[in-house]
Structures are given as C-alpha cells and as structure tokens.
Amino acid sequence: MKGLIVDTSASLHPRLVLAELPAPQVGDNEVVVRVEMAGFNRADLALTADHYPPETIAGSELAGEVVEVGRHCVGFKVGDRVMALSRGSHAEFAAVDCRLAVPIPEGVSWQVAAALPAWYMTAHDALFNQGELRAGETVLIQGVTSGVGQAAAQLARLGGARTVVGVARSNAKLRQLVNTVVDLGLLMETDWPAEARKATEGRGANLVIDMVGGGALTGNLQSLAISGRLVTVGRLGGSSDTLDIGMLAFKRARLIGVTFRSRSLEDKAAIARSFATDVLPHVIEGRLMPRIDRIFPLSAASAAQALVQRNEHFGKVLLAIR
Ligand SMILES: NC(=O)c1ccc[n+]([C@@H]2O[C@H](COP(=O)([O-])OP(=O)(O)OC[C@H]3O[C@@H](n4cnc5c(N)ncnc54)[C@H](OP(=O)(O)O)[C@@H]3O)[C@@H](O)[C@H]2O)c1
C-alpha cells in the first residue's frame, strides 16, 4: 500500500515521504480500515523523532471502510463505515483499535466524518468532562479560529451556554464566526479581558477553553469568574508562561490540563463513546457541521503541511487517500 512516512534522517526539518509499505495485519482488538479521507492536523506538524519513530506512518484521524475484523471486535463487520482518532491514518489501509472506531451514521460523508474526531472529541471532552460546563454558564474560547476552538464554540452553544465569547488574532477569520459560532468576537490586540468581563455582566466567564497557552494565561485568568475553570488544550502561542498564583487563588479557579498523549486506551475509548452519543446526533440532525478548508490528494501532502504551517487554513485540511 501507499503511505506517508516521516523522514527525519535528511535534515532538521522532517519531511513527509510517500512510500510503498506493507499493509497492516489485523490484531485481535483491531479492524483494518481502507482509508478514504484523513485529517491533516496541527499535531501532524510536530514530526519529531520523539512523536514519530523512523518509518512510522503519519496521520492521526481517518474515515474509511472496514475490510478486516479482529476476533475480539464484536459488533463490527466488513463493509462498515467508521471514523477514528487513530495513528497511521495517512495511508491506504490502517489498523484501528476497534474500541476507538466510531460508526459513521448514514448520510454523513467521508469528508465530514474525517473532519470530526480530533476536533470534536477534544472539544467535547474539554467542555463537558474536564470543564464541567452546565447550561446557562458563560464560556470564553481562546484561539477560537482554530479547529478545536470552533468546535468548542459550536458545542458550547449547543450545550446551552448563555454567552460564548471567542478571542482570536485574525480579524478576517473572526468576523466569519461572529453570530454563527460565537456571540461576541474579541481581537487579541485589544483589551479583551476587560471586554470579556463586560460581556458577562462583570463576572467573567465560568469556563475558559484555551488553545493558545503561552502569552494568554494572564488574560485568561483575568477573564475568568470566581470559581471558574480554565482548561488548557492547545499551545499555539507556546508552552510556557508566568502564572499569577495570587490571581488563581483569589478567583478560587481550577486550572486543568488535557492531552491525548498521556491517556490510557480506556480513557480514549470513553471519549470516543461520549462523542458518538453526544456530538453525532447534532451532525445527523444538521445542527453541527465542521468547517472544511481544503482537500489535497495524498501525493500532495507536503502542500497540506505547508498550508497548516503558514496558518493560512481556516477549517479542516483533509487528505483524500483513494
Ligand atoms: N489537548 C488535546 O487533546 C489537543 C487535541 C487536538 C489539538 N490540540 C491543540 O490545540 C491547538 C489547536 O489545534 P487545531 O488543530 O485546532 O489548530 P488549527 O485548526 O490548525 O488552528 C490554526 C489557527 O489558530 C490560529 N493561531 C495560530 N497561532 C496562534 C496564536 N499564537 N495565537 C492565536 N491564534 C493562533 C491561527 O488563526 P489566526 O489567523 O486567527 O491567527 C490558525 O489559523 C494546537 O495547539 C493543538 O496542538 C490539543
């Protein structure tokens, strides 16, 4: 089969190389999927030897058809359409742990299915499991023009949030989200913490979902309500900052970190199940649609990589594998 592997040998900047590879063998707890579409995610830019040992197939999210079923994968059959957050998706076939495979509902296209798992599983977990969002609360999404940011804003609204405030760098992108995805859009270059407090009757947001990390921590805390929760999901702005412990204490706030990298398989499976139960009905009934930017053929993956690297995309970048 054809697949993209990460070549870390040649230079300081690892490249994606299209290679002829052995097709995966099915394990007892796996289904082998013929991949139709795969997400090209921000995480795919972190192509370090640390993330991807040499010869590892790139990619972390897919939609495709089951072609082989492991003997412990009860409830799956050849021909099923599934989506998953699973490694090795940038190839014609991928072995997926069937506890992470989510059936694609009828009528949902390959491209929509491939655009959902990473962003919507992450956003749903951050809002509801980690952030404990309740109906009627106010939410601020830091870095709202990112894919996870948009997903979080959409899900917060659908989850009954009273006000959803989005903060972003790019005015052009932010404008497209105001009224449809967020109630209020604020630019990073302004005094957005003050504006966010004003928009929440002076109290601040009950929940902040942060995609930016470095550079945004103080403002995020300033815009948080007393007893608020700050869930740190992304590090678009860097992974270090200075924490005002006094402000954290005064706000009696909770600071919560999340990542998939240190989760157990059971945790990931639970996230996939709650995504299927809570998010997919909104997709089926037309209330939720991921924004898709562009689709590249597998052979043009380096163009997808360059686009994401330059932050020029607005929505999901997909690779059409077949
Ligand atoms: N914790 C987890 O489990 C988890 C899971 C998935 C993703 N993530 C992380 O979440 C973050 C977002 O991922 P994604 O896939 O949603 O990203 P994405 O869709 O690629 O978002 C890119 C957009 O974010 C904006 N951006 C970039 N740098 C920024 C900065 N310093 N400050 C503000 N905005 C910035 C840019 O838009 P503008 O033009 O508006 O600047 C850019 O177009 C990443 O750090 C990713 O690694 C975490």
Short mmCIF file of C-alpha atoms and ligand atoms in Angstrom, two decimals:
data_model
loop_
_atom_site.label_atom_id
_atom_site.label_comp_id
_atom_site.label_asym_id
_atom_site.label_seq_id
_atom_site.Cartn_x
_atom_site.Cartn_y
_atom_site.Cartn_z
CA MET A 1 0.00 0.00 0.00
CA LYS A 2 0.99 3.65 -0.32
CA GLY A 3 1.51 5.69 2.82
CA LEU A 4 3.27 8.74 4.15
CA ILE A 5 6.22 8.16 6.39
CA VAL A 6 8.16 10.71 8.32
CA ASP A 7 11.71 11.09 7.09
CA THR A 8 13.75 12.51 9.95
CA SER A 9 17.10 11.49 8.51
CA ALA A 10 17.88 14.14 5.93
CA SER A 11 17.60 17.48 7.71
CA LEU A 12 16.45 19.36 10.78
CA HIS A 13 13.02 19.68 9.17
CA PRO A 14 11.42 16.24 8.87
CA ARG A 15 9.66 15.61 5.57
CA LEU A 16 6.65 13.51 4.67
CA VAL A 17 7.62 10.94 2.06
CA LEU A 18 5.19 8.84 0.04
CA ALA A 19 6.40 5.24 0.26
CA GLU A 20 5.35 1.73 -0.66
CA LEU A 21 4.66 -0.03 2.65
CA PRO A 22 3.41 -3.41 3.87
CA ALA A 23 -0.35 -3.40 4.55
CA PRO A 24 -1.23 -3.73 8.26
CA GLN A 25 -2.07 -7.13 9.77
CA VAL A 26 -5.25 -7.20 11.81
CA GLY A 27 -4.82 -7.67 15.60
CA ASP A 28 -7.41 -9.33 17.86
CA ASN A 29 -8.74 -5.94 19.04
CA GLU A 30 -8.41 -4.20 15.68
CA VAL A 31 -10.24 -3.57 12.48
CA VAL A 32 -8.31 -2.86 9.29
CA VAL A 33 -9.80 0.16 7.54
CA ARG A 34 -9.41 1.14 3.88
CA VAL A 35 -8.91 4.86 4.42
CA GLU A 36 -11.00 7.22 2.27
CA MET A 37 -10.20 10.56 3.92
CA ALA A 38 -7.77 11.57 6.64
CA GLY A 39 -7.37 14.81 8.56
CA PHE A 40 -4.10 16.72 8.26
CA ASN A 41 -3.86 18.15 11.76
CA ARG A 42 -1.69 20.62 13.54
CA ALA A 43 -0.26 17.72 15.55
CA ASP A 44 1.00 16.30 12.24
CA LEU A 45 3.39 19.24 12.07
CA ALA A 46 5.18 18.05 15.19
CA LEU A 47 7.07 15.49 13.18
CA THR A 48 9.89 14.94 15.57
CA ALA A 49 11.59 11.63 16.14
CA ASP A 50 10.05 11.85 19.60
CA HIS A 51 6.48 11.74 18.26
CA TYR A 52 7.16 9.52 15.29
CA PRO A 53 9.98 6.98 15.42
CA PRO A 54 11.56 6.42 11.98
CA GLU A 55 9.32 4.61 9.44
CA THR A 56 6.16 5.45 11.41
CA ILE A 57 3.19 6.18 9.19
CA ALA A 58 1.93 9.75 9.67
CA GLY A 59 -1.60 10.88 10.49
CA SER A 60 -3.94 10.59 13.43
CA GLU A 61 -7.53 10.75 12.18
CA LEU A 62 -9.47 8.91 9.49
CA ALA A 63 -12.73 7.85 7.89
CA GLY A 64 -12.97 4.66 5.86
CA GLU A 65 -14.42 1.22 5.29
CA VAL A 66 -13.69 -1.86 7.42
CA VAL A 67 -12.03 -4.58 5.32
CA GLU A 68 -10.93 -6.98 8.11
CA VAL A 69 -12.21 -7.60 11.63
CA GLY A 70 -10.14 -8.87 14.59
CA ARG A 71 -11.67 -11.74 16.56
CA HIS A 72 -12.43 -9.64 19.67
CA CYS A 73 -14.15 -6.84 17.72
CA VAL A 74 -17.74 -7.82 18.38
CA GLY A 75 -20.28 -5.64 16.56
CA PHE A 76 -18.08 -4.81 13.55
CA LYS A 77 -18.27 -6.37 10.08
CA VAL A 78 -16.56 -5.95 6.73
CA GLY A 79 -18.11 -3.01 4.87
CA ASP A 80 -18.87 -0.91 7.99
CA ARG A 81 -18.04 2.78 7.63
CA VAL A 82 -16.04 4.06 10.61
CA MET A 83 -14.16 7.14 11.78
CA ALA A 84 -11.48 7.26 14.44
CA LEU A 85 -8.80 9.22 16.17
CA SER A 86 -6.04 6.74 15.47
CA ARG A 87 -2.40 6.77 14.37
CA GLY A 88 -1.18 5.84 10.90
CA SER A 89 -4.11 7.36 9.00
CA HIS A 90 -2.08 8.79 6.10
CA ALA A 91 -2.03 5.50 4.21
CA GLU A 92 -4.33 3.39 2.09
CA PHE A 93 -5.00 0.99 4.98
CA ALA A 94 -4.79 1.48 8.75
CA ALA A 95 -5.25 -0.85 11.70
CA VAL A 96 -7.55 0.79 14.25
CA ASP A 97 -8.27 -0.45 17.76
CA CYS A 98 -11.97 -1.19 17.44
CA ARG A 99 -12.66 0.37 20.87
CA LEU A 100 -11.75 3.70 19.24
CA ALA A 101 -13.71 3.18 16.00
CA VAL A 102 -16.99 5.09 15.77
CA PRO A 103 -19.60 4.02 13.18
CA ILE A 104 -20.30 6.76 10.63
CA PRO A 105 -24.03 7.49 10.56
CA GLU A 106 -25.87 7.11 7.27
CA GLY A 107 -25.83 10.28 5.20
CA VAL A 108 -22.61 11.61 6.73
CA SER A 109 -19.96 11.98 4.01
CA TRP A 110 -16.37 10.74 4.18
CA GLN A 111 -15.10 14.30 4.35
CA VAL A 112 -17.37 15.35 7.21
CA ALA A 113 -16.59 12.12 9.10
CA ALA A 114 -12.83 12.59 8.67
CA ALA A 115 -13.07 16.17 9.92
CA LEU A 116 -14.79 15.29 13.20
CA PRO A 117 -12.78 13.03 15.54
CA ALA A 118 -9.75 15.13 16.56
CA TRP A 119 -11.51 18.46 16.95
CA TYR A 120 -14.87 17.37 18.27
CA MET A 121 -13.64 14.66 20.65
CA THR A 122 -11.11 17.13 22.06
CA ALA A 123 -13.60 19.99 22.32
CA HIS A 124 -16.38 17.84 23.79
CA ASP A 125 -14.06 16.37 26.43
CA ALA A 126 -12.63 19.81 27.30
CA LEU A 127 -16.04 21.45 27.70
CA PHE A 128 -18.07 18.78 29.41
CA ASN A 129 -15.78 16.19 31.04
CA GLN A 130 -12.93 18.47 32.11
CA GLY A 131 -14.67 21.85 32.18
CA GLU A 132 -17.99 20.55 33.59
CA LEU A 133 -19.97 23.08 31.53
CA ARG A 134 -23.56 23.50 32.68
CA ALA A 135 -26.44 25.10 30.76
CA GLY A 136 -26.69 28.84 31.42
CA GLU A 137 -22.96 29.34 32.04
CA THR A 138 -20.71 31.69 30.09
CA VAL A 139 -17.76 30.39 28.07
CA LEU A 140 -14.70 32.06 26.56
CA ILE A 141 -12.78 30.27 23.82
CA GLN A 142 -9.20 31.49 23.48
CA GLY A 143 -7.88 30.89 19.92
CA VAL A 144 -11.39 30.43 18.54
CA THR A 145 -10.35 30.47 14.87
CA SER A 146 -8.51 27.15 15.34
CA GLY A 147 -10.39 23.97 14.52
CA VAL A 148 -10.70 22.83 18.14
CA GLY A 149 -11.68 26.40 19.04
CA GLN A 150 -14.52 26.49 16.52
CA ALA A 151 -15.69 23.04 17.59
CA ALA A 152 -15.67 24.12 21.25
CA ALA A 153 -17.70 27.25 20.48
CA GLN A 154 -20.27 25.27 18.46
CA LEU A 155 -20.60 22.59 21.16
CA ALA A 156 -20.81 25.17 23.97
CA ARG A 157 -23.76 26.83 22.24
CA LEU A 158 -25.47 23.51 21.59
CA GLY A 159 -24.80 22.58 25.24
CA GLY A 160 -26.83 25.57 26.42
CA ALA A 161 -24.09 28.10 27.24
CA ARG A 162 -25.61 31.54 27.85
CA THR A 163 -22.86 33.54 26.15
CA VAL A 164 -19.94 32.26 24.06
CA VAL A 165 -17.07 34.73 23.65
CA GLY A 166 -14.30 33.96 21.15
CA VAL A 167 -10.84 35.56 21.20
CA ALA A 168 -8.60 35.43 18.11
CA ARG A 169 -5.67 37.00 16.29
CA SER A 170 -7.14 37.29 12.83
CA ASN A 171 -9.95 39.77 12.31
CA ALA A 172 -10.87 38.35 8.89
CA LYS A 173 -11.42 34.84 10.28
CA LEU A 174 -13.07 36.03 13.49
CA ARG A 175 -15.65 38.09 11.60
CA GLN A 176 -16.89 34.92 9.91
CA LEU A 177 -17.62 33.32 13.29
CA VAL A 178 -19.50 36.16 14.97
CA ASN A 179 -23.24 35.44 15.38
CA THR A 180 -22.99 31.99 13.82
CA VAL A 181 -20.42 30.33 16.08
CA VAL A 182 -19.76 32.90 18.82
CA ASP A 183 -21.95 35.59 20.36
CA LEU A 184 -19.05 38.00 20.70
CA GLY A 185 -15.67 38.05 18.93
CA LEU A 186 -12.70 39.86 20.51
CA LEU A 187 -9.31 40.51 18.99
CA MET A 188 -6.16 39.64 20.92
CA GLU A 189 -4.65 43.04 20.19
CA THR A 190 -7.42 44.76 22.22
CA ASP A 191 -8.10 44.77 26.00
CA TRP A 192 -10.10 41.58 25.52
CA PRO A 193 -10.14 40.53 29.22
CA ALA A 194 -11.99 43.77 30.08
CA GLU A 195 -14.38 43.30 27.14
CA ALA A 196 -15.00 39.70 28.15
CA ARG A 197 -15.87 40.73 31.71
CA LYS A 198 -18.22 43.41 30.34
CA ALA A 199 -19.97 40.82 28.17
CA THR A 200 -20.51 38.59 31.22
CA GLU A 201 -22.12 41.25 33.45
CA GLY A 202 -18.78 41.99 35.08
CA ARG A 203 -18.45 38.49 36.49
CA GLY A 204 -16.16 36.89 33.93
CA ALA A 205 -16.60 33.59 32.13
CA ASN A 206 -17.44 30.45 34.10
CA LEU A 207 -15.30 28.41 31.75
CA VAL A 208 -12.31 29.30 29.54
CA ILE A 209 -11.14 26.81 26.93
CA ASP A 210 -7.62 27.80 25.89
CA MET A 211 -5.99 26.83 22.59
CA VAL A 212 -3.16 29.38 22.80
CA GLY A 213 -1.27 28.69 26.04
CA GLY A 214 1.86 30.88 26.10
CA GLY A 215 1.05 34.59 26.22
CA ALA A 216 -2.63 34.13 27.03
CA LEU A 217 -2.54 32.84 30.62
CA THR A 218 -2.85 36.14 32.49
CA GLY A 219 -5.66 37.41 30.27
CA ASN A 220 -7.44 34.08 30.53
CA LEU A 221 -7.33 34.24 34.33
CA GLN A 222 -8.43 37.89 34.31
CA SER A 223 -11.47 36.99 32.24
CA LEU A 224 -12.42 34.05 34.46
CA ALA A 225 -15.26 34.30 37.01
CA ILE A 226 -14.81 33.44 40.69
CA SER A 227 -14.84 29.62 40.91
CA GLY A 228 -14.26 29.46 37.15
CA ARG A 229 -12.46 26.67 35.31
CA LEU A 230 -9.64 27.18 32.83
CA VAL A 231 -8.99 24.16 30.59
CA THR A 232 -5.69 24.34 28.73
CA VAL A 233 -5.98 22.37 25.49
CA GLY A 234 -3.54 23.89 22.98
CA ARG A 235 -0.21 25.62 22.88
CA LEU A 236 -0.45 27.63 19.65
CA GLY A 237 1.36 30.52 21.38
CA GLY A 238 3.93 28.34 23.15
CA SER A 239 4.07 26.02 26.13
CA SER A 240 5.31 28.30 28.89
CA ASP A 241 4.02 31.40 30.64
CA THR A 242 4.04 33.02 34.08
CA LEU A 243 1.23 32.03 36.43
CA ASP A 244 -0.08 34.69 38.84
CA ILE A 245 -0.73 32.31 41.74
CA GLY A 246 -2.36 35.12 43.71
CA MET A 247 -4.94 35.65 40.99
CA LEU A 248 -5.56 31.90 40.69
CA ALA A 249 -6.16 31.78 44.47
CA PHE A 250 -8.32 34.93 44.51
CA LYS A 251 -10.51 33.56 41.73
CA ARG A 252 -10.61 30.19 43.52
CA ALA A 253 -10.18 28.93 39.99
CA ARG A 254 -9.30 25.49 38.70
CA LEU A 255 -6.56 25.15 36.10
CA ILE A 256 -6.94 21.89 34.16
CA GLY A 257 -4.53 20.49 31.55
CA VAL A 258 -5.50 17.97 28.88
CA THR A 259 -3.75 15.94 26.21
CA PHE A 260 -4.40 12.68 24.42
CA ARG A 261 -0.77 11.68 24.60
CA SER A 262 -0.83 10.50 28.21
CA ARG A 263 -4.28 8.91 28.16
CA SER A 264 -4.98 5.22 28.53
CA LEU A 265 -6.82 3.30 25.82
CA GLU A 266 -9.83 3.07 28.17
CA ASP A 267 -9.88 6.88 28.53
CA LYS A 268 -9.69 7.34 24.75
CA ALA A 269 -12.45 4.78 24.23
CA ALA A 270 -14.68 6.60 26.74
CA ILE A 271 -14.08 9.89 24.89
CA ALA A 272 -14.96 8.24 21.57
CA ARG A 273 -18.17 6.83 23.07
CA SER A 274 -19.33 10.13 24.54
CA PHE A 275 -18.54 11.84 21.20
CA ALA A 276 -20.76 9.26 19.46
CA THR A 277 -23.58 9.73 21.97
CA ASP A 278 -23.48 13.50 22.46
CA VAL A 279 -21.99 15.03 19.29
CA LEU A 280 -23.05 12.82 16.36
CA PRO A 281 -26.81 13.42 16.83
CA HIS A 282 -26.15 17.14 16.19
CA VAL A 283 -24.34 16.24 12.95
CA ILE A 284 -27.10 13.85 11.81
CA GLU A 285 -29.79 16.43 12.50
CA GLY A 286 -27.89 19.22 10.72
CA ARG A 287 -27.15 21.43 13.73
CA LEU A 288 -23.40 20.91 13.51
CA MET A 289 -21.03 20.98 10.56
CA PRO A 290 -17.23 21.08 10.69
CA ARG A 291 -15.69 23.82 8.59
CA ILE A 292 -13.60 22.23 5.83
CA ASP A 293 -10.89 24.33 4.22
CA ARG A 294 -9.29 22.18 1.51
CA ILE A 295 -8.80 18.61 0.33
CA PHE A 296 -5.42 17.50 -1.07
CA PRO A 297 -4.57 14.18 -2.70
CA LEU A 298 -2.23 12.01 -0.63
CA SER A 299 0.54 12.74 -3.14
CA ALA A 300 0.29 16.48 -2.31
CA ALA A 301 0.61 16.07 1.47
CA SER A 302 3.58 18.44 1.57
CA ALA A 303 1.29 21.22 0.25
CA ALA A 304 -1.16 20.46 3.08
CA GLN A 305 1.74 20.58 5.53
CA ALA A 306 2.90 23.97 4.19
CA LEU A 307 -0.62 25.43 4.37
CA VAL A 308 -1.08 24.45 8.02
CA GLN A 309 2.46 25.57 8.83
CA ARG A 310 1.67 29.06 7.48
CA ASN A 311 -1.63 29.23 9.46
CA GLU A 312 -3.41 30.10 6.22
CA HIS A 313 -6.11 27.48 6.60
CA PHE A 314 -9.45 28.17 8.22
CA GLY A 315 -11.06 24.84 8.92
CA LYS A 316 -10.02 21.24 8.36
CA VAL A 317 -7.36 20.29 5.85
CA LEU A 318 -8.03 16.78 4.53
CA LEU A 319 -6.09 14.23 2.53
CA ALA A 320 -8.09 12.19 0.02
CA ILE A 321 -6.43 8.80 0.23
CA ARG A 322 -8.28 6.97 -2.60
N1 LIG B 1 -5.07 18.70 24.21
C1 LIG B 1 -5.54 17.96 23.22
O1 LIG B 1 -6.04 16.85 23.43
C2 LIG B 1 -5.47 18.52 21.82
C3 LIG B 1 -6.12 17.90 20.76
C4 LIG B 1 -6.11 18.50 19.49
C5 LIG B 1 -5.41 19.69 19.33
N2 LIG B 1 -4.74 20.24 20.38
C6 LIG B 1 -4.01 21.51 20.24
O2 LIG B 1 -4.96 22.55 20.09
C7 LIG B 1 -4.39 23.62 19.32
C8 LIG B 1 -5.29 23.92 18.15
O3 LIG B 1 -5.24 22.83 17.22
P1 LIG B 1 -6.13 22.90 15.91
O4 LIG B 1 -5.93 21.64 15.15
O5 LIG B 1 -7.49 23.29 16.29
O6 LIG B 1 -5.39 24.11 15.17
P2 LIG B 1 -5.66 24.73 13.76
O7 LIG B 1 -7.02 24.46 13.26
O8 LIG B 1 -4.52 24.37 12.90
O9 LIG B 1 -5.61 26.29 14.15
C9 LIG B 1 -4.84 27.14 13.47
C10 LIG B 1 -5.31 28.57 13.69
O10 LIG B 1 -5.02 29.00 15.01
C11 LIG B 1 -4.66 30.37 14.98
N3 LIG B 1 -3.39 30.59 15.69
C12 LIG B 1 -2.18 30.10 15.40
N4 LIG B 1 -1.27 30.54 16.29
C13 LIG B 1 -1.94 31.33 17.14
C14 LIG B 1 -1.55 32.09 18.27
N5 LIG B 1 -0.29 32.11 18.70
N6 LIG B 1 -2.49 32.80 18.91
C15 LIG B 1 -3.77 32.78 18.48
N7 LIG B 1 -4.20 32.08 17.41
C16 LIG B 1 -3.29 31.37 16.76
C17 LIG B 1 -4.46 30.76 13.53
O11 LIG B 1 -5.54 31.56 13.14
P3 LIG B 1 -5.39 33.15 13.12
O12 LIG B 1 -5.18 33.50 11.69
O13 LIG B 1 -6.69 33.63 13.69
O14 LIG B 1 -4.21 33.50 13.99
C18 LIG B 1 -4.50 29.45 12.79
O15 LIG B 1 -5.11 29.54 11.52
C19 LIG B 1 -2.99 23.13 18.91
O16 LIG B 1 -2.05 23.65 19.84
C20 LIG B 1 -3.09 21.63 19.03
O17 LIG B 1 -1.85 21.02 19.23
C21 LIG B 1 -4.77 19.71 21.60
#
